[in-house]
Amino acid sequence: MTPSSPPTTPQATVDALFALYDARGHDDYIGEPVSQLEHMWQAAALAAAEGYEDEVVLAAFFHDLGHLCAPDGDAGSMDGFGAVDHERLGADYLRARGFSERLAALVESHVLAKRYLTHKQPAYLRRLSPASLATLAFQGGPMSAAEATAFEQNPDADLILRLRDWDDRAKEEHRPVGSLEHLKRMALRHLLRQPR
């Protein structure tokens, strides 16, 4: 599904990126009661409601992009629960198209946050949805103590944990998706500010 070469202008990049949401955003969100688009839109809305800057709101919206841009087929599937390494696929897709390294790193780190929380907070593990619990095994399971210590050294560790919270909460049924136009404009502004 991923184009072989990234578009050449920021507007073309935004158009191609949001075309993925048009094409695959209404797919089931791996066993949850919402679609891919509903889930990612809700995560972005939570980030915006807390007053975070555009870069973070976009990271919340794009955090599961890897499920949309992954190649079709079962070779990279987590037994029907989405794409293996979707966090890396999405982050690499964004990097290749000129999004900031911080935004891409936030997208790439949301699975690490789940692994961290399941190590640090046994109660968190018990609260995971069945789908999220099923994918945890593919994602490396709970972190080791050494991995958790390394995660805590990340200057954005607290923000990554906020992103995980939005991810976990963004599963409300029957919540209409608002216009994507403001997110498209936000993505375009972001790209135009990046060094070329």
Coordinates of N, CA, C and O in Angstrom, one line a residue:
M1 N 0.8 -1.2 0.0 CA 0.0 0.0 0.0 C 0.9 1.3 0.0 O 0.5 2.3 -0.5
T2 N 2.0 1.2 0.6 CA 2.9 2.3 0.7 C 3.5 2.6 -0.7 O 4.0 1.7 -1.4
P3 N 3.4 3.9 -1.2 CA 3.9 4.2 -2.5 C 5.4 4.0 -2.5 O 6.1 4.1 -1.5
S4 N 6.0 3.7 -3.7 CA 7.4 3.3 -3.7 C 8.3 4.6 -3.5 O 9.4 4.4 -3.0
S5 N 7.8 5.8 -3.8 CA 8.6 6.9 -3.6 C 7.7 8.0 -3.0 O 6.6 8.2 -3.4
P6 N 8.2 8.7 -2.0 CA 7.4 9.8 -1.3 C 7.0 10.9 -2.3 O 7.8 11.2 -3.2
P7 N 5.9 11.5 -2.1 CA 5.5 12.7 -2.9 C 6.6 13.8 -2.8 O 7.3 13.8 -1.8
T8 N 6.6 14.7 -3.7 CA 7.7 15.7 -3.8 C 7.4 17.0 -3.1 O 8.3 17.8 -2.9
T9 N 6.1 17.3 -2.9 CA 5.8 18.6 -2.2 C 5.0 18.4 -0.9 O 4.4 17.3 -0.8
P10 N 5.1 19.3 0.0 CA 4.4 19.1 1.3 C 2.9 18.9 1.1 O 2.3 18.0 1.7
Q11 N 2.3 19.6 0.1 CA 0.8 19.4 -0.1 C 0.5 18.0 -0.7 O -0.4 17.3 -0.2
A12 N 1.4 17.6 -1.6 CA 1.2 16.2 -2.1 C 1.4 15.2 -1.0 O 0.7 14.1 -1.0
T13 N 2.3 15.4 -0.1 CA 2.6 14.5 1.0 C 1.3 14.4 1.9 O 0.9 13.3 2.2
V14 N 0.8 15.5 2.2 CA -0.4 15.5 3.1 C -1.6 14.8 2.3 O -2.3 14.0 2.9
D15 N -1.7 15.1 1.1 CA -2.8 14.5 0.3 C -2.7 13.0 0.3 O -3.6 12.2 0.5
A16 N -1.5 12.5 0.0 CA -1.2 11.0 0.0 C -1.4 10.4 1.4 O -2.0 9.3 1.5
L17 N -1.0 11.1 2.4 CA -1.1 10.6 3.7 C -2.6 10.4 4.1 O -3.0 9.4 4.6
F18 N -3.3 11.5 3.9 CA -4.7 11.4 4.3 C -5.6 10.5 3.4 O -6.6 10.0 3.8
A19 N -5.0 10.2 2.2 CA -5.7 9.2 1.3 C -5.6 7.8 1.9 O -6.5 7.0 1.7
L20 N -4.6 7.6 2.7 CA -4.5 6.3 3.4 C -5.7 6.2 4.4 O -6.3 5.1 4.6
Y21 N -6.0 7.3 5.1 CA -7.2 7.3 6.0 C -8.5 7.1 5.2 O -9.4 6.4 5.7
D22 N -8.6 7.7 4.0 CA -9.8 7.5 3.2 C -9.9 6.0 2.8 O -11.0 5.5 2.8
A23 N -8.8 5.4 2.4 CA -8.8 4.1 1.8 C -9.0 3.0 2.9 O -9.7 2.0 2.7
R24 N -8.3 3.2 4.1 CA -8.3 2.1 5.1 C -8.7 2.5 6.5 O -8.7 1.7 7.4
G25 N -9.0 3.8 6.7 CA -9.3 4.3 8.0 C -10.6 3.7 8.6 O -10.8 3.7 9.8
H26 N -11.5 3.2 7.7 CA -12.8 2.7 8.2 C -12.7 1.2 8.5 O -13.7 0.6 8.9
D27 N -11.5 0.7 8.3 CA -11.3 -0.7 8.7 C -11.4 -0.9 10.2 O -11.2 0.0 11.0
D28 N -11.8 -2.1 10.6 CA -11.9 -2.5 12.0 C -10.5 -2.2 12.7 O -9.5 -2.4 12.2
Y29 N -10.6 -1.6 13.9 CA -9.4 -1.4 14.7 C -9.1 -2.6 15.5 O -9.4 -2.7 16.7
I30 N -8.5 -3.6 14.9 CA -8.0 -4.8 15.5 C -8.7 -5.3 16.7 O -8.2 -5.5 17.8
G31 N -10.0 -5.6 16.5 CA -10.8 -6.2 17.6 C -11.4 -5.2 18.6 O -12.0 -5.6 19.6
E32 N -11.2 -3.9 18.4 CA -11.7 -2.9 19.3 C -13.1 -2.4 18.7 O -13.4 -2.7 17.5
P33 N -13.9 -1.8 19.5 CA -15.2 -1.4 19.0 C -15.3 -0.1 18.1 O -16.3 0.5 17.9
V34 N -14.1 0.3 17.6 CA -14.0 1.5 16.8 C -13.2 1.2 15.5 O -12.5 0.2 15.5
S35 N -13.3 2.1 14.5 CA -12.5 1.9 13.3 C -11.1 2.5 13.6 O -10.9 3.2 14.6
Q36 N -10.2 2.3 12.7 CA -8.9 2.9 12.7 C -9.0 4.4 12.8 O -8.3 5.0 13.6
L37 N -9.8 5.0 11.9 CA -9.9 6.4 11.9 C -10.5 7.0 13.2 O -10.0 7.9 13.8
E38 N -11.6 6.3 13.7 CA -12.2 6.8 14.9 C -11.2 6.8 16.1 O -11.1 7.7 16.9
H39 N -10.4 5.7 16.1 CA -9.4 5.5 17.2 C -8.4 6.7 17.1 O -8.1 7.3 18.1
M40 N -7.8 6.9 16.0 CA -6.7 7.9 15.9 C -7.2 9.3 16.0 O -6.6 10.1 16.6
W41 N -8.5 9.5 15.5 CA -9.1 10.9 15.6 C -9.3 11.1 17.1 O -9.1 12.2 17.6
Q42 N -9.8 10.2 17.8 CA -10.1 10.4 19.3 C -8.8 10.6 20.0 O -8.8 11.5 21.0
A43 N -7.7 9.9 19.7 CA -6.4 10.1 20.4 C -6.0 11.6 20.1 O -5.5 12.3 21.1
A44 N -6.1 12.0 18.9 CA -5.7 13.4 18.6 C -6.6 14.4 19.3 O -6.1 15.5 19.8
A45 N -7.9 14.2 19.4 CA -8.8 15.1 20.1 C -8.4 15.2 21.6 O -8.5 16.2 22.2
L46 N -8.0 14.0 22.2 CA -7.6 14.1 23.6 C -6.3 14.9 23.8 O -6.2 15.7 24.7
A47 N -5.4 14.8 22.9 CA -4.1 15.5 23.0 C -4.5 17.0 22.8 O -3.9 17.9 23.6
A48 N -5.3 17.4 21.9 CA -5.7 18.8 21.6 C -6.4 19.3 22.8 O -6.2 20.5 23.2
A49 N -7.3 18.5 23.4 CA -8.1 19.0 24.6 C -7.2 19.3 25.8 O -7.5 20.2 26.6
E50 N -6.0 18.7 25.8 CA -5.1 18.9 26.9 C -4.1 20.1 26.6 O -3.2 20.4 27.4
G51 N -4.3 20.7 25.4 CA -3.5 21.8 25.1 C -2.2 21.6 24.5 O -1.3 22.5 24.5
Y52 N -1.9 20.4 24.0 CA -0.6 20.1 23.5 C -0.4 20.7 22.1 O -1.3 21.0 21.4
E53 N 0.9 21.0 21.8 CA 1.2 21.6 20.5 C 0.9 20.7 19.3 O 0.7 19.5 19.5
D54 N 0.9 21.3 18.1 CA 0.6 20.6 16.9 C 1.4 19.3 16.7 O 0.8 18.3 16.3
E55 N 2.7 19.3 17.0 CA 3.6 18.2 16.8 C 3.0 17.0 17.6 O 3.0 15.8 17.1
V56 N 2.6 17.2 18.8 CA 2.1 16.1 19.7 C 0.7 15.7 19.2 O 0.4 14.5 19.2
V57 N -0.2 16.6 18.8 CA -1.5 16.3 18.4 C -1.4 15.4 17.1 O -2.1 14.4 17.0
L58 N -0.5 15.8 16.2 CA -0.2 15.0 15.0 C 0.3 13.6 15.4 O -0.1 12.6 14.8
A59 N 1.2 13.5 16.3 CA 1.7 12.2 16.7 C 0.6 11.3 17.3 O 0.6 10.1 17.0
A60 N -0.3 11.9 18.0 CA -1.4 11.2 18.5 C -2.3 10.7 17.4 O -2.8 9.5 17.3
F61 N -2.5 11.5 16.3 CA -3.3 11.1 15.2 C -2.6 10.1 14.4 O -3.3 9.1 13.9
F62 N -1.3 10.2 14.2 CA -0.6 9.2 13.3 C -0.1 8.0 14.1 O 0.6 7.2 13.5
H63 N -0.4 7.9 15.4 CA 0.4 6.8 16.2 C 0.2 5.4 15.6 O 1.0 4.6 15.7
D64 N -1.0 5.1 15.0 CA -1.2 3.8 14.5 C -1.2 3.8 12.9 O -1.7 2.9 12.3
L65 N -0.6 4.8 12.3 CA -0.5 4.9 10.9 C 0.1 3.6 10.3 O -0.2 3.3 9.1
G66 N 1.0 3.0 11.0 CA 1.6 1.8 10.4 C 0.7 0.7 10.0 O 0.9 -0.1 9.1
H67 N -0.5 0.6 10.7 CA -1.5 -0.3 10.3 C -2.1 0.0 8.9 O -2.5 -0.9 8.2
L68 N -2.1 1.3 8.6 CA -2.7 1.7 7.3 C -1.7 1.7 6.2 O -2.1 1.4 5.0
C69 N -0.4 1.9 6.4 CA 0.6 2.0 5.4 C 1.3 0.6 5.2 O 2.2 0.5 4.3
A70 N 1.0 -0.4 6.0 CA 1.7 -1.7 5.9 C 1.2 -2.3 4.6 O 0.1 -2.2 4.2
P71 N 2.1 -3.1 4.1 CA 1.8 -3.9 2.9 C 0.6 -4.8 3.2 O 0.5 -5.3 4.3
D72 N -0.2 -5.1 2.2 CA -1.3 -6.0 2.4 C -0.8 -7.4 2.5 O 0.3 -7.7 2.0
G73 N -1.5 -8.3 3.1 CA -1.1 -9.7 3.2 C -0.9 -10.1 4.7 O -0.8 -9.2 5.6
D74 N -0.8 -11.4 4.9 CA -0.7 -11.9 6.3 C 0.7 -12.0 6.8 O 0.9 -12.4 8.0
A75 N 1.8 -11.8 6.0 CA 3.1 -12.1 6.4 C 3.5 -11.3 7.6 O 4.3 -11.7 8.5
G76 N 3.1 -10.0 7.6 CA 3.4 -9.2 8.8 C 2.3 -8.9 9.7 O 2.2 -7.9 10.4
S77 N 1.4 -9.9 9.8 CA 0.2 -9.7 10.7 C 0.4 -10.3 12.1 O 1.1 -11.3 12.2
M78 N -0.2 -9.7 13.1 CA -0.2 -10.2 14.4 C -1.4 -11.1 14.6 O -2.3 -10.7 15.4
D79 N -1.5 -12.2 13.9 CA -2.7 -13.0 14.0 C -4.0 -12.3 13.8 O -5.0 -12.5 14.5
G80 N -4.0 -11.4 12.9 CA -5.3 -10.6 12.6 C -5.4 -9.4 13.4 O -6.4 -8.6 13.3
F81 N -4.5 -9.1 14.3 CA -4.5 -7.9 15.1 C -3.6 -6.7 14.6 O -3.0 -6.1 15.4
G82 N -3.6 -6.6 13.3 CA -2.8 -5.5 12.8 C -1.4 -5.9 12.4 O -1.0 -7.1 12.4
A83 N -0.6 -4.9 11.9 CA 0.7 -5.1 11.4 C 1.8 -5.3 12.5 O 1.8 -4.5 13.4
V84 N 2.6 -6.3 12.3 CA 3.8 -6.4 13.2 C 4.7 -5.2 13.0 O 4.8 -4.7 11.9
D85 N 5.2 -4.6 14.1 CA 6.1 -3.4 14.0 C 5.4 -2.2 13.4 O 6.0 -1.4 12.8
H86 N 4.1 -2.1 13.7 CA 3.3 -1.0 13.1 C 3.9 0.3 13.5 O 3.8 1.3 12.8
E87 N 4.4 0.4 14.8 CA 4.9 1.6 15.3 C 6.2 2.1 14.5 O 6.3 3.3 14.2
R88 N 7.0 1.1 14.1 CA 8.2 1.4 13.3 C 7.8 1.8 11.8 O 8.3 2.7 11.2
L89 N 6.9 1.0 11.3 CA 6.4 1.3 9.9 C 5.8 2.7 9.8 O 6.1 3.4 8.9
G90 N 5.0 3.1 10.8 CA 4.4 4.4 10.7 C 5.5 5.5 10.9 O 5.5 6.5 10.2
A91 N 6.4 5.3 11.8 CA 7.4 6.3 12.1 C 8.3 6.4 10.9 O 8.7 7.5 10.5
D92 N 8.7 5.3 10.2 CA 9.6 5.4 9.1 C 8.8 6.0 7.9 O 9.5 6.8 7.1
Y93 N 7.6 5.8 7.7 CA 6.8 6.4 6.7 C 6.8 7.9 6.9 O 7.0 8.7 5.9
L94 N 6.6 8.4 8.1 CA 6.6 9.8 8.4 C 8.0 10.4 8.2 O 8.1 11.5 7.6
R95 N 9.0 9.8 8.7 CA 10.4 10.3 8.5 C 10.7 10.5 7.0 O 11.3 11.5 6.6
A96 N 10.4 9.5 6.2 CA 10.7 9.5 4.8 C 9.9 10.6 4.1 O 10.3 11.0 3.0
R97 N 8.9 11.2 4.7 CA 8.1 12.2 4.0 C 8.3 13.6 4.7 O 7.6 14.5 4.4
G98 N 9.4 13.7 5.5 CA 9.8 15.0 6.0 C 9.2 15.5 7.3 O 9.4 16.6 7.7
F99 N 8.5 14.6 8.0 CA 8.0 15.0 9.3 C 9.1 15.0 10.3 O 10.1 14.4 10.1
S100 N 9.0 15.7 11.4 CA 10.1 15.9 12.4 C 10.4 14.6 13.0 O 9.6 13.7 13.2
E101 N 11.7 14.5 13.4 CA 12.2 13.3 14.1 C 11.4 13.1 15.4 O 11.1 12.0 15.8
R102 N 11.1 14.2 16.1 CA 10.4 14.1 17.4 C 9.0 13.5 17.2 O 8.6 12.6 17.9
L103 N 8.3 13.9 16.2 CA 7.0 13.4 15.9 C 7.1 11.9 15.6 O 6.4 11.1 16.1
A104 N 8.0 11.6 14.7 CA 8.2 10.1 14.3 C 8.6 9.3 15.5 O 8.1 8.2 15.7
A105 N 9.5 9.8 16.4 CA 9.9 9.1 17.6 C 8.7 8.9 18.6 O 8.6 7.8 19.2
L106 N 7.8 9.9 18.7 CA 6.6 9.7 19.5 C 5.8 8.6 19.0 O 5.3 7.7 19.7
V107 N 5.6 8.5 17.7 CA 4.8 7.5 17.0 C 5.5 6.1 17.3 O 4.8 5.2 17.7
E108 N 6.8 6.1 17.1 CA 7.5 4.8 17.3 C 7.5 4.3 18.7 O 7.7 3.1 19.0
S109 N 7.3 5.2 19.7 CA 7.5 4.9 21.1 C 6.2 4.4 21.8 O 6.3 4.0 23.0
H110 N 5.0 4.5 21.2 CA 3.8 4.3 21.9 C 3.7 2.8 22.3 O 3.1 2.5 23.3
V111 N 4.3 1.9 21.6 CA 4.3 0.5 22.0 C 5.3 0.3 23.2 O 5.0 -0.5 24.1
L112 N 6.4 1.0 23.1 CA 7.4 0.9 24.3 C 6.7 1.4 25.5 O 6.9 0.8 26.6
A113 N 5.8 2.4 25.5 CA 5.1 2.8 26.7 C 4.2 1.7 27.2 O 4.1 1.5 28.4
K114 N 3.5 1.0 26.3 CA 2.7 -0.2 26.8 C 3.6 -1.2 27.5 O 3.2 -1.7 28.5
R115 N 4.7 -1.5 26.9 CA 5.6 -2.5 27.5 C 6.2 -2.0 28.8 O 6.3 -2.8 29.8
Y116 N 6.5 -0.7 28.9 CA 7.0 -0.1 30.1 C 5.9 -0.2 31.2 O 6.2 -0.6 32.4
L117 N 4.7 0.2 30.9 CA 3.6 0.2 31.9 C 3.2 -1.2 32.4 O 2.9 -1.4 33.6
T118 N 3.3 -2.2 31.5 CA 3.0 -3.5 31.9 C 4.1 -4.1 32.8 O 3.8 -5.0 33.7
H119 N 5.3 -3.6 32.7 CA 6.4 -3.9 33.6 C 6.2 -3.2 35.0 O 6.4 -3.9 36.0
K120 N 6.0 -1.9 34.9 CA 6.0 -1.1 36.2 C 4.7 -1.2 37.0 O 4.7 -1.0 38.2
Q121 N 3.6 -1.5 36.3 CA 2.3 -1.4 36.9 C 1.5 -2.7 36.6 O 0.8 -2.7 35.6
P122 N 1.6 -3.7 37.4 CA 0.8 -5.0 37.1 C -0.7 -4.7 36.9 O -1.3 -5.4 36.1
A123 N -1.2 -3.7 37.6 CA -2.7 -3.4 37.4 C -2.9 -2.9 36.0 O -4.0 -3.2 35.4
Y124 N -2.0 -2.3 35.3 CA -2.1 -1.8 34.0 C -2.3 -3.0 33.0 O -3.2 -3.0 32.2
L125 N -1.5 -4.1 33.3 CA -1.6 -5.3 32.5 C -3.0 -5.9 32.5 O -3.6 -6.3 31.5
R126 N -3.6 -5.8 33.7 CA -4.9 -6.4 33.9 C -6.0 -5.5 33.2 O -7.1 -6.0 33.0
R127 N -5.7 -4.3 33.0 CA -6.7 -3.4 32.4 C -6.7 -3.4 30.9 O -7.6 -2.8 30.2
L128 N -5.7 -4.0 30.3 CA -5.6 -4.0 28.8 C -6.8 -4.7 28.2 O -7.2 -5.7 28.7
S129 N -7.2 -4.2 27.1 CA -8.3 -4.8 26.3 C -7.8 -6.2 25.8 O -6.6 -6.4 25.7
P130 N -8.7 -7.1 25.5 CA -8.2 -8.4 24.9 C -7.4 -8.2 23.7 O -6.4 -8.9 23.5
A131 N -7.7 -7.3 22.8 CA -6.9 -7.1 21.6 C -5.5 -6.5 22.0 O -4.5 -7.0 21.4
S132 N -5.4 -5.6 22.9 CA -4.2 -5.0 23.3 C -3.3 -6.1 24.0 O -2.1 -6.1 23.8
L133 N -3.9 -6.9 24.8 CA -3.2 -8.0 25.4 C -2.7 -9.0 24.4 O -1.5 -9.5 24.5
A134 N -3.5 -9.3 23.4 CA -3.0 -10.2 22.4 C -1.8 -9.7 21.6 O -0.9 -10.5 21.3
T135 N -1.8 -8.4 21.3 CA -0.7 -7.8 20.6 C 0.6 -7.7 21.4 O 1.7 -7.7 20.9
L136 N 0.4 -7.6 22.7 CA 1.6 -7.4 23.6 C 2.7 -8.5 23.4 O 3.9 -8.3 23.4
A137 N 2.2 -9.8 23.2 CA 3.2 -10.9 23.0 C 4.0 -10.6 21.7 O 5.2 -10.9 21.7
F138 N 3.4 -10.1 20.7 CA 4.1 -9.8 19.4 C 5.1 -8.6 19.6 O 6.0 -8.5 18.8
Q139 N 4.8 -7.8 20.6 CA 5.5 -6.5 20.8 C 6.7 -6.7 21.8 O 7.3 -5.7 22.1
G140 N 6.9 -7.9 22.2 CA 8.0 -8.1 23.1 C 7.7 -8.3 24.6 O 8.5 -8.6 25.4
G141 N 6.4 -8.2 24.9 CA 5.9 -8.4 26.3 C 6.4 -7.3 27.2 O 6.9 -6.3 26.7
P142 N 6.1 -7.4 28.5 CA 6.6 -6.4 29.4 C 8.1 -6.2 29.4 O 8.8 -7.1 29.1
M143 N 8.5 -5.0 29.6 CA 10.0 -4.7 29.6 C 10.7 -5.4 30.7 O 10.1 -5.7 31.7
S144 N 11.9 -5.5 30.5 CA 12.8 -6.0 31.6 C 13.1 -4.7 32.4 O 12.9 -3.6 32.0
A145 N 13.7 -5.0 33.6 CA 14.1 -3.8 34.5 C 15.1 -2.9 33.8 O 15.0 -1.7 33.8
A146 N 16.0 -3.5 33.0 CA 17.0 -2.7 32.3 C 16.4 -1.9 31.2 O 16.7 -0.7 31.0
E147 N 15.4 -2.5 30.5 CA 14.7 -1.7 29.4 C 13.9 -0.6 30.0 O 13.9 0.5 29.5
A148 N 13.3 -0.8 31.2 CA 12.5 0.2 31.8 C 13.4 1.4 32.3 O 13.0 2.5 32.1
T149 N 14.6 1.1 32.8 CA 15.5 2.1 33.2 C 15.9 2.9 32.0 O 16.0 4.2 32.1
A150 N 16.2 2.3 30.9 CA 16.6 3.0 29.7 C 15.4 3.9 29.2 O 15.7 5.0 28.8
F151 N 14.2 3.4 29.2 CA 13.1 4.1 28.8 C 12.9 5.4 29.6 O 12.6 6.5 29.1
E152 N 13.1 5.3 30.9 CA 13.0 6.4 31.8 C 14.0 7.6 31.5 O 13.8 8.7 31.9
Q153 N 15.1 7.2 30.8 CA 16.1 8.3 30.5 C 15.7 9.1 29.3 O 16.3 10.1 29.0
N154 N 14.6 8.7 28.5 CA 14.2 9.4 27.4 C 13.6 10.8 27.8 O 12.7 10.8 28.7
P155 N 14.1 11.9 27.3 CA 13.5 13.2 27.8 C 12.0 13.4 27.5 O 11.4 14.2 28.2
D156 N 11.5 12.6 26.6 CA 10.1 12.6 26.3 C 9.3 11.5 26.9 O 8.1 11.2 26.6
A157 N 9.9 10.8 27.9 CA 9.2 9.6 28.5 C 7.8 10.0 29.1 O 6.9 9.2 28.8
D158 N 7.7 11.1 29.8 CA 6.4 11.4 30.3 C 5.3 11.7 29.2 O 4.2 11.3 29.3
L159 N 5.8 12.3 28.1 CA 4.9 12.6 27.0 C 4.5 11.3 26.3 O 3.4 11.1 25.9
I160 N 5.5 10.4 26.2 CA 5.2 9.1 25.6 C 4.1 8.3 26.4 O 3.2 7.7 25.8
L161 N 4.2 8.4 27.7 CA 3.2 7.8 28.6 C 1.8 8.5 28.4 O 0.8 7.8 28.5
R162 N 1.8 9.8 28.2 CA 0.5 10.5 27.9 C -0.1 10.0 26.6 O -1.3 9.7 26.5
L163 N 0.8 9.9 25.6 CA 0.3 9.3 24.3 C -0.3 7.9 24.5 O -1.3 7.6 23.9
R164 N 0.3 7.1 25.3 CA -0.2 5.8 25.6 C -1.6 5.9 26.3 O -2.5 5.1 26.0
D165 N -1.7 6.8 27.2 CA -3.0 7.0 27.8 C -4.1 7.4 26.8 O -5.2 6.9 26.9
W166 N -3.8 8.3 25.9 CA -4.7 8.7 24.9 C -5.1 7.5 24.0 O -6.2 7.3 23.7
D167 N -4.1 6.7 23.7 CA -4.2 5.5 22.9 C -5.2 4.6 23.6 O -6.2 4.0 23.0
D168 N -5.0 4.4 24.9 CA -5.9 3.4 25.6 C -7.3 4.0 25.7 O -8.3 3.2 25.8
R169 N -7.5 5.3 25.8 CA -8.8 5.9 26.0 C -9.6 6.1 24.7 O -10.8 6.3 24.8
A170 N -8.9 6.1 23.6 CA -9.5 6.4 22.3 C -10.2 5.3 21.7 O -9.9 4.8 20.6
K171 N -11.2 4.7 22.4 CA -11.9 3.6 21.9 C -13.4 3.7 22.2 O -14.1 2.7 22.4
E172 N -13.9 5.0 22.2 CA -15.3 5.2 22.5 C -16.2 4.9 21.3 O -16.0 5.5 20.2
E173 N -17.2 4.1 21.5 CA -18.1 3.8 20.4 C -19.1 5.0 20.2 O -19.4 5.8 21.1
H174 N -19.6 5.1 19.0 CA -20.6 6.1 18.6 C -20.2 7.5 18.9 O -21.0 8.3 19.2
R175 N -18.9 7.8 18.7 CA -18.5 9.1 18.8 C -18.1 9.6 17.4 O -17.1 9.1 16.9
P176 N -18.9 10.5 16.8 CA -18.6 10.9 15.4 C -17.2 11.5 15.3 O -16.7 12.2 16.1
V177 N -16.6 11.2 14.1 CA -15.3 11.8 13.8 C -15.6 13.2 13.2 O -16.4 13.3 12.3
G178 N -14.9 14.1 13.7 CA -15.0 15.5 13.2 C -14.2 15.6 11.9 O -13.6 14.7 11.4
S179 N -14.3 16.8 11.4 CA -13.6 17.1 10.1 C -12.1 16.9 10.3 O -11.5 17.2 11.3
L180 N -11.5 16.4 9.2 CA -10.1 16.2 9.2 C -9.3 17.4 8.6 O -8.1 17.4 8.6
E181 N -10.1 18.4 8.2 CA -9.4 19.5 7.5 C -8.4 20.2 8.4 O -7.4 20.6 8.0
H182 N -8.8 20.4 9.7 CA -7.8 21.0 10.6 C -6.6 20.2 10.8 O -5.5 20.8 11.0
L183 N -6.7 18.9 10.8 CA -5.5 18.0 10.9 C -4.7 18.1 9.6 O -3.4 18.1 9.7
K184 N -5.3 18.2 8.5 CA -4.6 18.3 7.2 C -3.8 19.6 7.2 O -2.6 19.7 6.8
R185 N -4.5 20.7 7.7 CA -3.8 22.0 7.7 C -2.6 22.0 8.7 O -1.5 22.5 8.5
M186 N -2.8 21.3 9.8 CA -1.8 21.2 10.9 C -0.6 20.4 10.3 O 0.6 20.8 10.5
A187 N -0.9 19.3 9.6 CA 0.2 18.5 9.0 C 1.0 19.3 8.0 O 2.2 19.3 7.9
L188 N 0.3 20.1 7.2 CA 0.9 20.9 6.1 C 1.8 22.0 6.8 O 2.9 22.2 6.4
R189 N 1.3 22.7 7.8 CA 2.1 23.7 8.5 C 3.3 23.0 9.1 O 4.4 23.6 9.0
H190 N 3.2 21.9 9.7 CA 4.3 21.2 10.3 C 5.4 20.9 9.2 O 6.6 21.1 9.4
L191 N 5.0 20.3 8.1 CA 5.9 20.0 7.0 C 6.6 21.3 6.5 O 7.8 21.2 6.2
L192 N 5.9 22.3 6.3 CA 6.5 23.6 5.8 C 7.5 24.2 6.7 O 8.4 24.9 6.3
R193 N 7.4 23.8 8.0 CA 8.4 24.3 9.0 C 9.7 23.5 9.1 O 10.6 23.9 9.7
Q194 N 9.6 22.3 8.4 CA 10.8 21.4 8.5 C 11.9 21.8 7.5 O 11.6 22.3 6.5
P195 N 13.2 21.6 7.9 CA 14.2 21.9 7.0 C 14.1 21.0 5.7 O 13.7 19.8 5.9
R196 N 14.4 21.5 4.6 CA 14.3 20.7 3.3 C 15.6 20.5 2.7 O 16.5 21.2 2.8

